[in-house]
CSV table of C-alpha atoms in Angstrom, one decimal:
chain,number,residue,atom,x,y,z
A,1,MET,CA,-105.5,-9.1,2.3
A,2,VAL,CA,-101.8,-9.0,1.6
A,3,LEU,CA,-100.8,-9.7,-2.0
A,4,LYS,CA,-97.7,-11.6,-2.9
A,5,ASN,CA,-95.2,-9.7,-4.9
A,6,GLY,CA,-96.0,-11.6,-8.1
A,7,GLU,CA,-99.7,-10.7,-7.7
A,8,SER,CA,-99.1,-7.1,-7.0
A,9,LYS,CA,-96.9,-7.0,-10.2
A,10,ARG,CA,-99.7,-8.7,-12.2
A,11,GLU,CA,-102.0,-5.9,-11.0
A,12,GLU,CA,-99.4,-3.3,-12.0
A,13,LEU,CA,-99.1,-4.8,-15.4
A,14,VAL,CA,-102.9,-4.7,-15.9
A,15,ASP,CA,-102.9,-1.0,-14.5
A,16,VAL,CA,-100.1,0.0,-17.1
A,17,ALA,CA,-101.8,-1.8,-20.0
A,18,THR,CA,-105.1,-0.2,-19.0
A,19,ALA,CA,-103.7,3.3,-18.7
A,20,MET,CA,-102.2,2.9,-22.3
A,21,ILE,CA,-105.5,1.8,-23.6
A,22,ASP,CA,-107.2,4.8,-21.9
A,23,GLY,CA,-104.8,7.2,-23.3
A,24,LYS,CA,-103.4,8.1,-19.8
A,25,MET,CA,-99.8,6.8,-20.4
A,26,SER,CA,-97.6,7.2,-23.4
A,27,LEU,CA,-97.5,4.0,-25.5
A,28,ILE,CA,-93.7,3.9,-25.7
A,29,GLU,CA,-93.2,4.5,-22.0
A,30,GLY,CA,-95.9,2.0,-21.2
A,31,THR,CA,-94.3,-0.5,-23.5
A,32,ARG,CA,-91.1,-0.1,-21.7
A,33,LYS,CA,-92.8,-0.5,-18.4
A,34,ILE,CA,-94.6,-3.7,-19.4
A,35,GLY,CA,-91.2,-5.0,-20.7
A,36,SER,CA,-89.9,-4.5,-17.2
A,37,LEU,CA,-92.9,-5.9,-15.4
A,38,ARG,CA,-93.0,-9.0,-17.4
A,39,HIS,CA,-89.9,-10.3,-15.6
A,40,ALA,CA,-91.7,-9.9,-12.3
A,41,VAL,CA,-94.8,-11.8,-13.1
A,42,GLU,CA,-93.3,-15.3,-13.1
A,43,ASP,CA,-94.5,-15.7,-16.7
A,44,ARG,CA,-92.0,-13.6,-18.7
A,45,ASP,CA,-91.7,-15.9,-21.6
A,46,ASN,CA,-95.3,-16.0,-22.3
A,47,GLU,CA,-96.1,-15.5,-26.0
A,48,ILE,CA,-98.7,-12.7,-25.0
A,49,PHE,CA,-95.5,-10.4,-24.5
A,50,LEU,CA,-94.1,-11.1,-27.9
A,51,PRO,CA,-95.7,-7.9,-29.7
A,52,ILE,CA,-94.5,-5.8,-26.6
A,53,ARG,CA,-91.0,-7.1,-26.8
A,54,ALA,CA,-90.9,-6.5,-30.5
A,55,ILE,CA,-92.2,-2.9,-30.1
A,56,GLU,CA,-89.8,-2.3,-27.3
A,57,SER,CA,-86.9,-3.5,-29.4
A,58,GLU,CA,-88.0,-1.2,-32.3
A,59,THR,CA,-88.3,1.8,-30.1
A,60,ASP,CA,-85.5,1.5,-27.6
A,61,HIS,CA,-83.6,4.4,-29.3
A,62,PHE,CA,-86.3,7.0,-28.6
A,63,PRO,CA,-85.2,9.3,-25.8
A,64,LEU,CA,-87.7,9.5,-23.0
A,65,GLY,CA,-87.7,10.9,-19.4
A,66,LEU,CA,-84.4,12.2,-18.0
A,67,MET,CA,-82.6,11.1,-21.1
A,68,ARG,CA,-84.1,13.8,-23.1
A,69,LYS,CA,-82.3,16.7,-21.0
A,70,ASN,CA,-79.0,15.4,-22.5
A,71,CYS,CA,-80.1,15.6,-26.2
A,72,SER,CA,-80.0,18.5,-28.6
A,73,ARG,CA,-83.3,20.3,-29.6
A,74,GLU,CA,-82.7,19.2,-33.2
A,75,TYR,CA,-82.1,15.6,-32.3
A,76,LEU,CA,-85.2,15.5,-30.0
A,77,GLU,CA,-87.2,17.0,-32.8
A,78,ARG,CA,-86.1,14.4,-35.2
A,79,MET,CA,-86.6,11.5,-32.8
A,80,ASP,CA,-90.0,12.8,-31.8
A,81,ASN,CA,-91.0,12.9,-35.5
A,82,GLU,CA,-89.8,9.5,-36.1
A,83,MET,CA,-91.7,8.3,-32.9
A,84,GLN,CA,-95.0,9.8,-34.0
A,85,SER,CA,-94.5,8.2,-37.5
A,86,TYR,CA,-93.7,4.9,-35.7
A,87,LEU,CA,-96.8,5.1,-33.5
A,88,ALA,CA,-99.1,6.1,-36.4
A,89,GLU,CA,-98.4,2.7,-37.9
A,90,ALA,CA,-98.0,0.7,-34.6
A,91,LYS,CA,-100.7,2.1,-32.3
A,92,ASP,CA,-103.3,-0.5,-33.2
A,93,ASP,CA,-100.9,-3.4,-32.6
A,94,ILE,CA,-99.8,-1.8,-29.3
A,95,LEU,CA,-103.3,-1.4,-28.1
A,96,ALA,CA,-104.3,-4.9,-29.2
A,97,ALA,CA,-101.3,-6.3,-27.3
A,98,CYS,CA,-102.4,-4.2,-24.1
A,99,LYS,CA,-106.0,-5.6,-24.4
A,100,ASN,CA,-104.7,-9.2,-24.6
A,101,ILE,CA,-102.4,-8.4,-21.5
A,102,VAL,CA,-105.4,-7.0,-19.5
A,103,SER,CA,-107.5,-9.9,-20.5
A,104,PHE,CA,-105.0,-12.7,-19.7
A,105,PHE,CA,-103.7,-11.2,-16.4
A,106,SER,CA,-107.1,-9.9,-15.0
């Protein structure tokens, strides 16, 4: 069976949310990936994405991936501490949003 692009993106969306729930993907990286994928599932304005959009907006200044190699050690330490503090408060909301996404798009 060949999946249409939208269907495969829906599966990828569920896979990312599941990986976040299972602790196999960073919550911030996963949030960014879901933010990107929501544009490909033909339902990007669905209110189910509102918590993810808010979290993505609140965390867009945290350096991840290749961006980190251009940052000083002191800056990374400060941002990592800030990110951990943010996640301590937001983790339950992020995981609840992921569970809603899995339920809705499965």
